[in-house]
């Protein structure tokens, strides 16, 4: 690898670490604000209760409200890859999260290769807390659009398109659902009337809220949170810094003596790369 490429990868890792540190600082601030908010909430408890009662129907969630093919408790997880793959990469991401964008830019090729070879499966938790911190609706809209794509078997391709065209965190571009529908044109077979109706109608809004609630209870406070077989792999795994080469090495070590999974035609098709390119300005 050239010195230039090495420095570029190091720079990307540095940006991811800096962004993660910034998110953790923001999370600490928000927890402090939460203490103040709790005191204020006591003063207006009657109003809050009234709002909760009025919104109970719209905020309720059951596993039957989830997109097709989701797994885990209450169907909050989107699985990608062969079920029989010997290792599991767990990924918590927010569509507006810039550190998640850095992770996907640096690692999506390696992750996709490991998936296509049956060496790992990935379990995605699509969270949306940046809307709450930075205001807006782009995270929730994008998470719902990803759920709409999952519902028709196009999640993985659309996921890659979303992160390849991610706006700046402070630009709530995906508040405009039309931009998400336009991006869907990059995934063959995704841009259909049913998909557009799902995006515009926020069909999986209750699922998006439930995924975020689950993240709030998880003990994790920032994204991306990456686990390899349940152990944190971002930014380090067993005292080693994450990199593409190290991720492959870690997976190989975890899989030693185990047989890679054979992908079904449907699983292989779901991993096929979209044909269109990056349209990010």
Short mmCIF file of C-alpha atoms in Angstrom, two decimals:
data_model
loop_
_atom_site.label_atom_id
_atom_site.label_comp_id
_atom_site.label_asym_id
_atom_site.label_seq_id
_atom_site.Cartn_x
_atom_site.Cartn_y
_atom_site.Cartn_z
CA UNK A 1 0.00 0.00 0.00
CA UNK A 2 1.37 3.46 -0.92
CA UNK A 3 2.22 6.03 1.71
CA UNK A 4 -0.50 8.26 0.30
CA UNK A 5 -3.17 5.57 0.74
CA UNK A 6 -1.91 4.76 4.22
CA UNK A 7 -2.13 8.40 5.23
CA UNK A 8 -5.62 8.69 3.72
CA UNK A 9 -6.86 5.68 5.70
CA UNK A 10 -5.23 7.02 8.86
CA UNK A 11 -6.90 10.37 8.25
CA UNK A 12 -10.28 8.67 7.86
CA UNK A 13 -9.79 6.78 11.13
CA UNK A 14 -8.76 10.03 12.86
CA UNK A 15 -11.92 11.74 11.59
CA UNK A 16 -14.05 8.85 12.82
CA UNK A 17 -12.42 9.00 16.25
CA UNK A 18 -12.85 12.79 16.46
CA UNK A 19 -16.49 12.54 15.41
CA UNK A 20 -17.16 9.77 17.93
CA UNK A 21 -15.59 11.90 20.68
CA UNK A 22 -17.77 14.84 19.63
CA UNK A 23 -20.89 12.67 19.71
CA UNK A 24 -20.02 11.34 23.16
CA UNK A 25 -19.52 14.92 24.43
CA UNK A 26 -22.86 15.87 22.91
CA UNK A 27 -24.50 12.88 24.60
CA UNK A 28 -23.09 14.01 27.96
CA UNK A 29 -24.49 17.49 27.41
CA UNK A 30 -27.86 16.08 26.48
CA UNK A 31 -27.92 13.98 29.66
CA UNK A 32 -27.26 17.16 31.66
CA UNK A 33 -30.04 18.93 29.82
CA UNK A 34 -32.21 15.91 30.57
CA UNK A 35 -31.83 16.53 34.31
CA UNK A 36 -33.07 20.10 33.86
CA UNK A 37 -35.82 18.87 31.60
CA UNK A 38 -37.00 16.43 34.25
CA UNK A 39 -37.44 19.24 36.77
CA UNK A 40 -39.39 21.31 34.26
CA UNK A 41 -41.47 18.31 33.31
CA UNK A 42 -42.71 18.00 36.91
CA UNK A 43 -44.12 21.52 36.65
CA UNK A 44 -46.10 20.66 33.52
CA UNK A 45 -46.92 17.02 34.25
CA UNK A 46 -50.62 17.43 33.55
CA UNK A 47 -49.91 18.77 30.07
CA UNK A 48 -47.41 15.99 29.36
CA UNK A 49 -49.87 13.32 30.42
CA UNK A 50 -52.49 14.83 28.14
CA UNK A 51 -50.13 14.79 25.18
CA UNK A 52 -49.12 11.18 25.88
CA UNK A 53 -52.75 10.12 25.97
CA UNK A 54 -53.51 11.87 22.68
CA UNK A 55 -50.45 10.37 21.00
CA UNK A 56 -50.71 6.86 22.42
CA UNK A 57 -52.20 5.38 19.30
CA UNK A 58 -49.63 6.88 16.91
CA UNK A 59 -46.62 6.00 19.10
CA UNK A 60 -47.59 2.40 19.93
CA UNK A 61 -45.61 -0.39 18.34
CA UNK A 62 -45.86 -4.15 17.99
CA UNK A 63 -43.59 -6.60 16.17
CA UNK A 64 -46.23 -6.96 13.45
CA UNK A 65 -45.54 -3.33 12.46
CA UNK A 66 -41.97 -4.19 11.42
CA UNK A 67 -40.70 -4.51 7.84
CA UNK A 68 -40.58 -8.01 6.39
CA UNK A 69 -37.51 -10.05 7.22
CA UNK A 70 -36.55 -8.22 10.41
CA UNK A 71 -35.36 -10.30 13.37
CA UNK A 72 -34.58 -10.13 17.06
CA UNK A 73 -36.73 -9.07 19.99
CA UNK A 74 -39.74 -7.21 18.57
CA UNK A 75 -38.24 -7.47 15.06
CA UNK A 76 -36.05 -4.38 15.46
CA UNK A 77 -32.98 -5.72 13.61
CA UNK A 78 -32.35 -5.86 9.86
CA UNK A 79 -30.20 -8.91 8.97
CA UNK A 80 -27.94 -9.03 5.92
CA UNK A 81 -26.06 -12.09 4.70
CA UNK A 82 -26.36 -15.82 5.28
CA UNK A 83 -27.94 -16.92 8.56
CA UNK A 84 -25.34 -19.69 8.87
CA UNK A 85 -22.32 -17.33 8.64
CA UNK A 86 -19.95 -18.14 11.52
CA UNK A 87 -19.49 -14.55 12.75
CA UNK A 88 -21.86 -11.66 13.37
CA UNK A 89 -21.10 -7.96 12.92
CA UNK A 90 -23.61 -5.83 14.82
CA UNK A 91 -23.91 -2.27 13.53
CA UNK A 92 -25.75 0.65 15.15
CA UNK A 93 -25.93 3.56 12.70
CA UNK A 94 -27.83 6.82 12.28
CA UNK A 95 -28.32 7.88 8.63
CA UNK A 96 -27.30 11.48 9.49
CA UNK A 97 -24.25 10.44 11.54
CA UNK A 98 -21.02 11.66 9.85
CA UNK A 99 -18.85 9.13 11.71
CA UNK A 100 -21.14 6.41 10.35
CA UNK A 101 -20.56 7.86 6.90
CA UNK A 102 -16.81 7.69 7.47
CA UNK A 103 -17.10 4.09 8.63
CA UNK A 104 -19.14 3.11 5.58
CA UNK A 105 -16.79 4.94 3.20
CA UNK A 106 -13.78 3.17 4.67
CA UNK A 107 -15.20 -0.27 5.38
CA UNK A 108 -18.24 -1.02 3.23
CA UNK A 109 -16.16 -2.74 0.53
CA UNK A 110 -14.51 -5.03 3.07
CA UNK A 111 -17.78 -5.73 4.89
CA UNK A 112 -19.54 -6.51 1.61
CA UNK A 113 -16.75 -8.89 0.59
CA UNK A 114 -16.93 -10.74 3.91
CA UNK A 115 -20.70 -10.94 3.49
CA UNK A 116 -20.51 -12.26 -0.06
CA UNK A 117 -18.02 -14.92 1.02
CA UNK A 118 -20.31 -16.14 3.81
CA UNK A 119 -17.77 -15.28 6.49
CA UNK A 120 -20.01 -12.87 8.40
CA UNK A 121 -23.59 -11.77 8.65
CA UNK A 122 -24.49 -8.21 9.67
CA UNK A 123 -27.27 -7.13 11.98
CA UNK A 124 -28.22 -3.49 11.45
CA UNK A 125 -29.91 -1.30 14.06
CA UNK A 126 -31.09 1.83 12.21
CA UNK A 127 -31.27 4.56 14.86
CA UNK A 128 -32.36 8.18 14.55
CA UNK A 129 -31.20 10.16 17.59
CA UNK A 130 -29.50 12.96 15.62
CA UNK A 131 -32.92 14.41 14.79
CA UNK A 132 -33.48 14.75 18.53
CA UNK A 133 -30.08 16.38 19.17
CA UNK A 134 -29.73 18.58 16.08
CA UNK A 135 -33.45 19.02 15.39
CA UNK A 136 -35.07 17.95 12.16
CA UNK A 137 -36.57 14.83 10.65
CA UNK A 138 -33.94 13.55 8.19
CA UNK A 139 -32.74 10.64 10.35
CA UNK A 140 -36.26 9.37 10.93
CA UNK A 141 -37.24 9.84 7.28
CA UNK A 142 -34.13 7.99 6.07
CA UNK A 143 -34.62 5.22 8.64
CA UNK A 144 -38.21 4.80 7.47
CA UNK A 145 -37.05 4.74 3.83
CA UNK A 146 -34.51 2.04 4.71
CA UNK A 147 -37.31 0.07 6.36
CA UNK A 148 -39.40 0.51 3.20
CA UNK A 149 -36.48 -0.86 1.17
CA UNK A 150 -36.11 -3.78 3.60
CA UNK A 151 -39.80 -4.58 3.19
CA UNK A 152 -39.21 -5.37 -0.48
CA UNK A 153 -35.77 -6.96 -0.11
CA UNK A 154 -33.66 -3.98 -1.20
CA UNK A 155 -32.25 -2.76 2.12
CA UNK A 156 -28.59 -3.53 1.61
CA UNK A 157 -28.24 -1.79 -1.74
CA UNK A 158 -30.22 1.24 -0.59
CA UNK A 159 -28.18 1.38 2.62
CA UNK A 160 -24.99 1.70 0.57
CA UNK A 161 -26.56 4.40 -1.63
CA UNK A 162 -27.76 6.35 1.42
CA UNK A 163 -24.28 6.53 2.94
CA UNK A 164 -22.60 7.25 -0.40
CA UNK A 165 -24.83 10.33 -0.70
CA UNK A 166 -25.01 11.41 2.94
CA UNK A 167 -25.46 15.17 3.49
CA UNK A 168 -23.59 17.05 6.21
CA UNK A 169 -24.98 16.41 9.68
CA UNK A 170 -26.17 20.01 10.01
CA UNK A 171 -27.96 19.82 6.65
CA UNK A 172 -31.33 18.18 7.30
CA UNK A 173 -31.63 17.41 3.59
CA UNK A 174 -33.70 14.27 4.08
CA UNK A 175 -36.45 16.26 5.72
CA UNK A 176 -37.45 16.36 2.04
CA UNK A 177 -38.64 12.80 1.41
CA UNK A 178 -38.42 13.40 -2.32
CA UNK A 179 -34.63 13.33 -2.07
CA UNK A 180 -34.76 9.84 -0.59
CA UNK A 181 -37.07 8.71 -3.38
CA UNK A 182 -34.65 10.16 -5.93
CA UNK A 183 -31.78 8.19 -4.38
CA UNK A 184 -33.87 5.03 -4.66
CA UNK A 185 -33.58 5.31 -8.45
CA UNK A 186 -29.99 4.11 -8.05
CA UNK A 187 -31.24 0.70 -6.87
CA UNK A 188 -32.83 -1.34 -9.66
CA UNK A 189 -36.39 -2.28 -8.80
CA UNK A 190 -36.68 -0.09 -5.71
CA UNK A 191 -38.31 3.06 -7.06
CA UNK A 192 -41.89 1.84 -7.31
CA UNK A 193 -45.25 3.40 -6.41
CA UNK A 194 -45.38 1.12 -3.35
CA UNK A 195 -41.97 2.33 -2.16
CA UNK A 196 -42.86 5.99 -2.75
CA UNK A 197 -46.12 5.56 -0.85
CA UNK A 198 -44.24 3.87 2.01
CA UNK A 199 -41.72 6.72 2.22
CA UNK A 200 -44.24 9.54 1.88
CA UNK A 201 -46.67 7.91 4.29
CA UNK A 202 -44.04 7.15 6.94
CA UNK A 203 -45.36 3.59 6.95
CA UNK A 204 -42.74 2.28 9.41
CA UNK A 205 -42.61 5.32 11.68
CA UNK A 206 -43.59 3.33 14.77
CA UNK A 207 -40.84 0.81 14.01
CA UNK A 208 -38.27 3.62 13.64
CA UNK A 209 -39.30 4.99 17.04
CA UNK A 210 -39.10 1.53 18.60
CA UNK A 211 -35.57 0.96 17.22
CA UNK A 212 -34.45 4.28 18.70
CA UNK A 213 -36.07 3.47 22.05
CA UNK A 214 -34.22 0.17 22.07
CA UNK A 215 -30.95 2.01 21.39
CA UNK A 216 -31.66 4.43 24.25
CA UNK A 217 -31.95 1.42 26.58
CA UNK A 218 -28.89 -0.39 25.18
CA UNK A 219 -26.23 1.46 27.13
CA UNK A 220 -24.61 2.70 23.91
CA UNK A 221 -24.51 6.47 23.47
CA UNK A 222 -22.94 7.14 20.07
CA UNK A 223 -22.78 5.87 16.53
CA UNK A 224 -21.36 3.98 14.87
CA UNK A 225 -21.30 1.26 17.48
CA UNK A 226 -19.77 -1.84 15.90
CA UNK A 227 -19.59 -5.23 17.62
CA UNK A 228 -17.92 -8.40 16.37
CA UNK A 229 -19.57 -11.42 17.97
CA UNK A 230 -20.72 -9.19 20.82
CA UNK A 231 -17.37 -7.49 21.50
CA UNK A 232 -16.78 -3.84 20.57
CA UNK A 233 -14.81 -3.54 17.34
CA UNK A 234 -14.93 0.23 16.90
CA UNK A 235 -12.61 1.97 17.32
CA UNK A 236 -10.65 -0.98 18.78
CA UNK A 237 -11.01 -4.72 19.20
CA UNK A 238 -8.97 -6.42 21.90
CA UNK A 239 -6.57 -3.43 22.04
CA UNK A 240 -6.03 -3.23 18.27
CA UNK A 241 -7.11 -0.26 16.15
CA UNK A 242 -9.77 -1.00 13.57
CA UNK A 243 -8.71 -1.03 9.91
CA UNK A 244 -9.82 -2.97 6.86
CA UNK A 245 -6.92 -5.41 7.22
CA UNK A 246 -7.51 -5.83 10.95
CA UNK A 247 -11.23 -6.42 10.48
CA UNK A 248 -10.47 -9.27 8.07
CA UNK A 249 -7.86 -10.63 10.48
CA UNK A 250 -10.28 -10.50 13.40
CA UNK A 251 -12.99 -12.29 11.44
CA UNK A 252 -10.53 -14.95 10.27
CA UNK A 253 -9.42 -15.56 13.85
CA UNK A 254 -13.02 -15.78 15.07
CA UNK A 255 -13.89 -18.16 12.23
CA UNK A 256 -10.90 -20.47 12.63
CA UNK A 257 -12.05 -24.06 12.20
CA UNK A 258 -15.51 -22.97 11.08
CA UNK A 259 -17.00 -23.30 7.60
CA UNK A 260 -18.20 -20.19 5.75
CA UNK A 261 -21.87 -20.16 4.85
CA UNK A 262 -23.10 -20.79 1.34
CA UNK A 263 -25.31 -17.92 0.22
CA UNK A 264 -28.69 -18.70 -1.25
CA UNK A 265 -29.48 -17.06 -4.61
CA UNK A 266 -31.77 -14.64 -2.80
CA UNK A 267 -29.06 -13.65 -0.31
CA UNK A 268 -26.51 -13.21 -3.11
CA UNK A 269 -28.95 -11.05 -5.10
CA UNK A 270 -29.59 -8.87 -2.05
CA UNK A 271 -25.84 -8.16 -1.86
CA UNK A 272 -25.50 -7.17 -5.51
CA UNK A 273 -24.11 -3.65 -5.88
CA UNK A 274 -26.35 -0.93 -7.29
CA UNK A 275 -25.40 0.18 -10.78
CA UNK A 276 -25.63 3.93 -10.31
CA UNK A 277 -22.94 6.07 -8.73
CA UNK A 278 -22.61 8.68 -6.07
CA UNK A 279 -24.74 11.76 -6.75
CA UNK A 280 -23.74 13.69 -3.62
CA UNK A 281 -23.05 17.31 -4.57
#
